[in-house]
Structure formats: structure tokens, C-alpha cells
mmCIF file of C-alpha atoms in Angstrom:
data_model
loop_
_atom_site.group_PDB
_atom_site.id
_atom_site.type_symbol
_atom_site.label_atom_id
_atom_site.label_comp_id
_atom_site.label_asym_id
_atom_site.label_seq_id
_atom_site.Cartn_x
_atom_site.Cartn_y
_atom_site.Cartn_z
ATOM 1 C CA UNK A 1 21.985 -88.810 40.848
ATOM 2 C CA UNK A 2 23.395 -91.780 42.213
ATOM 3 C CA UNK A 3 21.644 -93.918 45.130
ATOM 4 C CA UNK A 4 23.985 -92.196 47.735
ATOM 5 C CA UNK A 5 23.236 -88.480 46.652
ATOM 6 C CA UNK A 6 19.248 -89.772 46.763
ATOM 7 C CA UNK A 7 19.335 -91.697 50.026
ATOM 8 C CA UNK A 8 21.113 -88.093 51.544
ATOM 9 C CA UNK A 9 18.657 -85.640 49.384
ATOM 10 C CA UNK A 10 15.729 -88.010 50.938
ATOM 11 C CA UNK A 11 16.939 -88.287 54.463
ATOM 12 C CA UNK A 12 16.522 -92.234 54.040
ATOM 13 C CA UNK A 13 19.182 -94.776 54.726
ATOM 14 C CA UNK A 14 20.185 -96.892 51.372
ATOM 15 C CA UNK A 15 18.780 -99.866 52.883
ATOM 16 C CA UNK A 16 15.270 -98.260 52.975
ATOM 17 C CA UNK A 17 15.024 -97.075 49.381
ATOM 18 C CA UNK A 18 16.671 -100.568 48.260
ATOM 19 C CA UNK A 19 13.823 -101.778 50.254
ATOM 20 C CA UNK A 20 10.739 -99.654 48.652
ATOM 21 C CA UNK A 21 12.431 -100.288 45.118
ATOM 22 C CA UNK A 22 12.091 -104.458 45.901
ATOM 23 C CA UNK A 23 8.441 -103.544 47.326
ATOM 24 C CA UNK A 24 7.909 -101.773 44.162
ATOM 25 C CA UNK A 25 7.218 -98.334 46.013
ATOM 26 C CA UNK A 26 9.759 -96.853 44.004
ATOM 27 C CA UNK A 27 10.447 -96.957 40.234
ATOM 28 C CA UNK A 28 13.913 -98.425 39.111
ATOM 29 C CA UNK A 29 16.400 -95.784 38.528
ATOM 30 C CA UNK A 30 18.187 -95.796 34.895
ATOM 31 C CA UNK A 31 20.707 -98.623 34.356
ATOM 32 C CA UNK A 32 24.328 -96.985 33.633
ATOM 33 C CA UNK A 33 26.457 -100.047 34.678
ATOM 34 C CA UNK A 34 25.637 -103.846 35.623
ATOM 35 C CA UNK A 35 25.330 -102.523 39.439
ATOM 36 C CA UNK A 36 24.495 -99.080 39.331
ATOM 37 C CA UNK A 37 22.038 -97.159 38.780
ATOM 38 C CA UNK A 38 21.002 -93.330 38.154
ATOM 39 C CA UNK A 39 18.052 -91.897 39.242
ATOM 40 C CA UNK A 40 16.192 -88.371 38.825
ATOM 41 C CA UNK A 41 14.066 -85.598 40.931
ATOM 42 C CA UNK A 42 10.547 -87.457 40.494
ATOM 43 C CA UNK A 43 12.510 -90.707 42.700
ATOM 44 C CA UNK A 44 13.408 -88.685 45.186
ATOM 45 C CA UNK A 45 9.540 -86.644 44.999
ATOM 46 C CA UNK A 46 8.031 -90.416 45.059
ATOM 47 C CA UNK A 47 10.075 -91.248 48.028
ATOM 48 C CA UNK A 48 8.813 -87.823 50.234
ATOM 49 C CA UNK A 49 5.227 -89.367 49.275
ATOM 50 C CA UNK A 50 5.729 -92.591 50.319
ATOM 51 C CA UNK A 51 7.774 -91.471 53.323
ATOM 52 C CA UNK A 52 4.388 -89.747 53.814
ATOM 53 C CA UNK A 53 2.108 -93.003 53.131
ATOM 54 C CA UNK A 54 4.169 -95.118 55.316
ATOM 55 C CA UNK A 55 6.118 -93.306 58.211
ATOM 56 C CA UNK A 56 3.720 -90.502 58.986
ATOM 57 C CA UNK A 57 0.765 -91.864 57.570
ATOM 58 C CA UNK A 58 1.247 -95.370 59.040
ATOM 59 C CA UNK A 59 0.069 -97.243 55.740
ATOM 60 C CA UNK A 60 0.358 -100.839 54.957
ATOM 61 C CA UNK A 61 2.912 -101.366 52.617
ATOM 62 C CA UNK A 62 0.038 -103.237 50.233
ATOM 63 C CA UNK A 63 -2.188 -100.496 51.180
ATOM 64 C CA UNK A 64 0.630 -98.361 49.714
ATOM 65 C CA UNK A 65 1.297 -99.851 46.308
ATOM 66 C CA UNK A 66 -2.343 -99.744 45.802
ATOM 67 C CA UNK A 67 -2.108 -96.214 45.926
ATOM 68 C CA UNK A 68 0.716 -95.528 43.873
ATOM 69 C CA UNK A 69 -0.327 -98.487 41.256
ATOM 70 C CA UNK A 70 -3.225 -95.707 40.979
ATOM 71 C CA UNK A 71 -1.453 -92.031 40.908
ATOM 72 C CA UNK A 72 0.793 -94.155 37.593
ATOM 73 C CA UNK A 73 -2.170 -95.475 35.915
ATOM 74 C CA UNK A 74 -2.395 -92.983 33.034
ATOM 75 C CA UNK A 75 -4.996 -94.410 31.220
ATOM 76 C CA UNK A 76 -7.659 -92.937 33.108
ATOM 77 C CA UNK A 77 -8.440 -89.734 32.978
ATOM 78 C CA UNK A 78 -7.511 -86.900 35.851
ATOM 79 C CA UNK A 79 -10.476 -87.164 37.544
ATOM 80 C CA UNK A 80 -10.187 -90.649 37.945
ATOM 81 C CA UNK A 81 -6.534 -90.834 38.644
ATOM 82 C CA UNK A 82 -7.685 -88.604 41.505
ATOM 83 C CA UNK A 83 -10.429 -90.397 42.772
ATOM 84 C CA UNK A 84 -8.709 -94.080 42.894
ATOM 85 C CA UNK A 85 -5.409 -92.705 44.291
ATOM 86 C CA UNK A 86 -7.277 -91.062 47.342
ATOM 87 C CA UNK A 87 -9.830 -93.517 47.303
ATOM 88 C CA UNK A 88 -7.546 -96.427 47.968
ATOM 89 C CA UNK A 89 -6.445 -94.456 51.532
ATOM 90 C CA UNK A 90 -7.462 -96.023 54.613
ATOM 91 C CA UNK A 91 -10.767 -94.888 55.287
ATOM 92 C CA UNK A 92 -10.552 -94.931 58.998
ATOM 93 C CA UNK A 93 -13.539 -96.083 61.088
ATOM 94 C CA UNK A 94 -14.855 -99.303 61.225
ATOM 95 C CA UNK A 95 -16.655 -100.754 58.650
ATOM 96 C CA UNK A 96 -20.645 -100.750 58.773
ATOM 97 C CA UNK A 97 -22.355 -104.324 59.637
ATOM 98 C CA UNK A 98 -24.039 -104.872 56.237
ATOM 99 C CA UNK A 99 -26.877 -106.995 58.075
ATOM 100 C CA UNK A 100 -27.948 -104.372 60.765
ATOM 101 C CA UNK A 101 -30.664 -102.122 61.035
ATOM 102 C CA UNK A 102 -28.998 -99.997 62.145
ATOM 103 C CA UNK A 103 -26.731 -99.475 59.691
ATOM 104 C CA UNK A 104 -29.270 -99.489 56.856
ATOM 105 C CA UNK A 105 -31.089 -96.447 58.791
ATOM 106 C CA UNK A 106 -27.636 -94.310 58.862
ATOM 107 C CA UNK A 107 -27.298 -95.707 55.075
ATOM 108 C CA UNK A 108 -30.650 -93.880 54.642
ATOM 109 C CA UNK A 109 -29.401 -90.568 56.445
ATOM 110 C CA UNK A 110 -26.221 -90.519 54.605
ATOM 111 C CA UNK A 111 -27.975 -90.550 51.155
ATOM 112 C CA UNK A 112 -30.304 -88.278 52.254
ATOM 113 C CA UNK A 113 -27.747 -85.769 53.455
ATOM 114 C CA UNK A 114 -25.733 -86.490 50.202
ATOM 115 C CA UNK A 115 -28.569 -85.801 47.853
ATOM 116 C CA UNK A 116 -29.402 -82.456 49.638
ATOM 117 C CA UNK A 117 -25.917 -81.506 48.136
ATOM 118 C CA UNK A 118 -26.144 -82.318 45.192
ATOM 119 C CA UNK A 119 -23.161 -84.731 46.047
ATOM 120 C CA UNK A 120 -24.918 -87.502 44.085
ATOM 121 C CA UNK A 121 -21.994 -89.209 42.473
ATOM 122 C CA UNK A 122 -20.770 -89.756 45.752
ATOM 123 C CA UNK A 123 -23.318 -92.493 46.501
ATOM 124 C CA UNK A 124 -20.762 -95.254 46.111
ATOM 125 C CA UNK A 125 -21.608 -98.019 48.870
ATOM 126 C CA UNK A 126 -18.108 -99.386 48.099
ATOM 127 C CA UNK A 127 -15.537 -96.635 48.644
ATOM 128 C CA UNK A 128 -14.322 -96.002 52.163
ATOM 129 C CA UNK A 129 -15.463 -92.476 52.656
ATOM 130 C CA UNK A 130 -19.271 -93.432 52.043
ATOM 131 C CA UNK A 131 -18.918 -96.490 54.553
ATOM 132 C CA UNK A 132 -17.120 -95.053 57.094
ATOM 133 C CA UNK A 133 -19.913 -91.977 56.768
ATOM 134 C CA UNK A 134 -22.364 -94.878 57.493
ATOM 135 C CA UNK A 135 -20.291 -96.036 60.515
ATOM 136 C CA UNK A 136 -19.908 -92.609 61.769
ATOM 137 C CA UNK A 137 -23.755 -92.144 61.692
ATOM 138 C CA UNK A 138 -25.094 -95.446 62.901
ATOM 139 C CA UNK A 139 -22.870 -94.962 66.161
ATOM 140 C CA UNK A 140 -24.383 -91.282 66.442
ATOM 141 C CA UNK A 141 -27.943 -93.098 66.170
ATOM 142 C CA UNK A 142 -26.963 -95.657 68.257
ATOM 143 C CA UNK A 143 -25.934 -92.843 71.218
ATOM 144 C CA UNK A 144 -28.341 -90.782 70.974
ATOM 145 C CA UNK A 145 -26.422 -87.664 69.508
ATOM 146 C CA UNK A 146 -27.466 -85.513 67.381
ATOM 147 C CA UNK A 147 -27.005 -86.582 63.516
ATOM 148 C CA UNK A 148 -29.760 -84.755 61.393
ATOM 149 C CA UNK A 149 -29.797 -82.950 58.331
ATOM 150 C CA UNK A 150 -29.299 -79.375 60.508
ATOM 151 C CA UNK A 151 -26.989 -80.764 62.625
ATOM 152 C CA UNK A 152 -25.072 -82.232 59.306
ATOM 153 C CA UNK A 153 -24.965 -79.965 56.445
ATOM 154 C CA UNK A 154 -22.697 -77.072 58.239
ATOM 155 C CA UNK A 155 -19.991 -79.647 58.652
ATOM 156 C CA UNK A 156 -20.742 -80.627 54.876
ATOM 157 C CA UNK A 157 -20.539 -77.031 53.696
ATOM 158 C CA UNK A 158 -17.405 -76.228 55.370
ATOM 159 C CA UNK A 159 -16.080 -79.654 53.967
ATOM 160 C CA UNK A 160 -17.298 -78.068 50.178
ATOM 161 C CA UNK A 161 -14.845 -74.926 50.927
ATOM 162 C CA UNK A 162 -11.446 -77.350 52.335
ATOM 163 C CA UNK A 163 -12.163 -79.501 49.170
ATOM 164 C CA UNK A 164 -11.933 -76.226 47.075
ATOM 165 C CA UNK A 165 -8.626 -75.239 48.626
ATOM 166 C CA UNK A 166 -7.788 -78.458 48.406
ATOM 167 C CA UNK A 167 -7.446 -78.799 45.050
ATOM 168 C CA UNK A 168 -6.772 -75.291 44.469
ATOM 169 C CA UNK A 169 -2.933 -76.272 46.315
ATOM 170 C CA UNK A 170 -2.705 -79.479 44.131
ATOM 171 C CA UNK A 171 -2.993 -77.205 40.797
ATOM 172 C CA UNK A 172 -0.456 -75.606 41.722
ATOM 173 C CA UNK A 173 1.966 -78.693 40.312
ATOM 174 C CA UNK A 174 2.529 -78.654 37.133
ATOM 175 C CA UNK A 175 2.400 -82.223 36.152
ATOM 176 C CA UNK A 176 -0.817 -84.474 36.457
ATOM 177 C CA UNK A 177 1.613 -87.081 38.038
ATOM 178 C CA UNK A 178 2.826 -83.888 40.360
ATOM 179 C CA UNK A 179 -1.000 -83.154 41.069
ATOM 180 C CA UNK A 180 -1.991 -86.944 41.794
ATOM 181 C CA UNK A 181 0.805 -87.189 44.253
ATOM 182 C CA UNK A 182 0.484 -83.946 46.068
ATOM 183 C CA UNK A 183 -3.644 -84.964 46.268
ATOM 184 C CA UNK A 184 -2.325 -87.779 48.022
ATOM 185 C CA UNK A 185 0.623 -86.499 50.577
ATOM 186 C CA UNK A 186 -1.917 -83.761 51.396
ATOM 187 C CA UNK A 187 -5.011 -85.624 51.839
ATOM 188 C CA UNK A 188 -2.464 -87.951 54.583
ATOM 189 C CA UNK A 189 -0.611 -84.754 55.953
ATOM 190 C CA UNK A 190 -3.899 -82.086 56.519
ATOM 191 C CA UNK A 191 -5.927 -84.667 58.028
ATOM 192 C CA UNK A 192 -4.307 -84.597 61.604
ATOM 193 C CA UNK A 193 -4.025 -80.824 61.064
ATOM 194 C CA UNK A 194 -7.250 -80.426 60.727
ATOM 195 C CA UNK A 195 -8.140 -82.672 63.580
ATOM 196 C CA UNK A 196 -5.543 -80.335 65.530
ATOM 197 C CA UNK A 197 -7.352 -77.342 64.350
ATOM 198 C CA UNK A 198 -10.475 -78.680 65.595
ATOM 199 C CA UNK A 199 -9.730 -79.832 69.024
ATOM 200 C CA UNK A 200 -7.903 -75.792 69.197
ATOM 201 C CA UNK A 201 -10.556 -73.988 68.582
ATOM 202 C CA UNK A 202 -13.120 -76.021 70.781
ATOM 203 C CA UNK A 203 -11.042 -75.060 73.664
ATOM 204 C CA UNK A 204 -10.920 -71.166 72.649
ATOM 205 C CA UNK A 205 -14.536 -72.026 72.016
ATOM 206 C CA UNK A 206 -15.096 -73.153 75.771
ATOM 207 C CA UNK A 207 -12.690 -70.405 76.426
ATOM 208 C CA UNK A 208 -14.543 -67.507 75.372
ATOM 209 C CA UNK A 209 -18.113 -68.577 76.330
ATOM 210 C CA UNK A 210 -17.505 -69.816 79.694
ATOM 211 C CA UNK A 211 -14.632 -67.164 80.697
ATOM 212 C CA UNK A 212 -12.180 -69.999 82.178
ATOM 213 C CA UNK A 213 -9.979 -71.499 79.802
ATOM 214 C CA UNK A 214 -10.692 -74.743 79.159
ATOM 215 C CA UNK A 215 -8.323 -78.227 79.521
ATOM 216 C CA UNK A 216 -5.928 -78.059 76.896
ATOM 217 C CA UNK A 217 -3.130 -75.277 75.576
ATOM 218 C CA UNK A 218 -4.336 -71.801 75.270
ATOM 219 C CA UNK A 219 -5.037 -70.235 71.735
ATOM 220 C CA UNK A 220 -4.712 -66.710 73.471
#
């Protein structure tokens, strides 16, 4: 397909994919003349992704290209591919403060509620999720909320079952490319849905054990 038939297939103005092609978002389509180009379905699925990244998602264009320099990176293996695309997401809280207290008490917690798992490879003090764990925790600590093992491990083991349908949607691509991208768009795209979910049920939560409905719409 031409760049016309993509930018209407995508929903995105010319301008914008001419833009993600000179930000290197989107592969160059196939030469056919010395100004035109032709271009296949896996642009126009790498364009819904970034669309993703970027306008839902809200993503840095670097922050972007780092993702998508790791979904292409076939020399690793799937695993990997996996684990650097999502990896490379925002991670979303705050950093922890290296030099606190603190911090190195949640740091203690989080390994501790990690190794009761059996989530051991997850241990990584670099990647986001781990840190922003750490965050999460020192600011429970630091409130006085709850943020023990029994308080933990239910969110942990519903977490476990989400990961497994998870990744039982991305298999359903065919290509490992197809399966690195869909990780990705879903991992952006169920996030807020699951925060939505969340904030839902707590009100037919409130709901049912107080017998007024609680602020909010009404899951009834």
C-alpha cells in the first residue's frame, strides 16, 4: 500500500507517519520510485502500537524507540525480547532514594516478599518494576499502612493469574515479532483497565457491606 491508503487504514494524518518514520518509530516502506514508497500490514500493525506507546500511553518519543529498538532485536531469545521490550516501559512511581533507610528497609520487604514466590529472578535492583515496588513500599512504611507479607502476597497471587492470561492473549499471534508487540500494546492498554476495574469493584465492595452505595457509578 501506498502512504495514503496507510495514513487512512491507520487513522493518522501523512504528516504523523512521515514524522515517526524520521523518528525512526516506523520502518521505511519498500522503495518503488525515487519518491515513493510501498509499505505492508506489519507498518500499519507498528503504527497501532506506537499510536498506543505515544497517544494513549503518553510515552516519550526516546522512551519509545527504546522499546521498539527492543521488540526488533532478534538476537535474543523470546524471553528476552519480552523482558527488555516491557522492561523499557515507564515504570511509574518515583524512583527510591538509594541513600535512605528507608528505602533499604522496603528493599528488604520486597526481596523478602519476592523470595516467598519463588519470583527470584525478579530481584533486579535496576529494572523499573523492582524500584518502583521499593517506592511503593517505603511510602507504605513511611504512613503507617499496612505492607506485610499477609497483607502482600494476595495481591501477588492474583498478579501470578493476570500474568498467565497475559501471555496466554499474546500467544495467540502468530509471529514472535506479533507476540513482542501485542506484550507491549497490552501491557500499556490493560493497565488503566485494570486500575478501572479496581476502583469498580471497591465501590460495589462499599456497596454491598455497608448497604448505601458508595461515591462513584453503580456496578448494580
Amino acid at each position: 500500500m501506498r502512504l495514503a491508503e496507510l495514513s487512512e487504514r491507520s487513522g493518522l494524518p501523512t504528516a504523523t507517519i512521515k514524522y515517526y518514520l524520521r523518528e525512526q518509530l516506523l520502518p521505511p516502506g519498500v522503495l518503488v520510485s525515487a519518491k515513493q514508497a510501498e509499505y505492508g500490514e506489519e507498518h500499519l500493525r507498528r503504527l497501532r502500537l506506537v499510536r498506543a506507546l505515544i497517544q494513549i500511553g503518553r510515552m516519550p518519543i526516546a522512551t519509545a524507540r527504546e522499546v521498539l529498538t527492543a521488540i526488533d532485536d532478534e538476537s535474543l531469545d523470546q524471553n528476552d525480547r519480552l523482558g527488555m521490550a516491557v522492561g523499557a516501559l515507564p515504570p511509574g512511581p518515583a524512583q527510591p532514594d538509594q541513600d535512605d533507610r528507608a528505602t533499604a528497609a522496603a528493599r528488604r520487604e520486597a526481596d523478602l516478599l519476592l523470595d516467598s514466590l519463588g519470583w527470584t529472578n525478579c530481584e533486579d535492583a535496576s529494572s523499573g518494576p523492582y524500584r518502583a515496588l521499593v517506592t511503593a513500599l517505603a511510602a507504605l512504611a513511611a504512613l503507617g499502612y499496612p505492607h506485610d507479607l499477609d497483607h502482600l502476597v494476595p495481591y501477588a497471587q492474583q498478579a501470578t493469574r493476570l500474568a498467565a492470561h497475559d501471555l496466554d492473549m499474546v500467544q495467540e499471534y502468530e509471529s514472535p515479532s506479533e507476540q513482542i508487540e501485542a506484550a507491549v500494546a497490552l501491557t500499556v492498554l490493560y493497565e488503566p483497565i485494570l486500575l478501572s476495574l479496581r476502583r469498580l469493584a471497591h465501590s460495589r465492595e462499599s456497596t454491598l457491606r455497608h448497604g448505601t452505595r458508595a461515591t462513584g457509578p453503580s456496578t448494580a
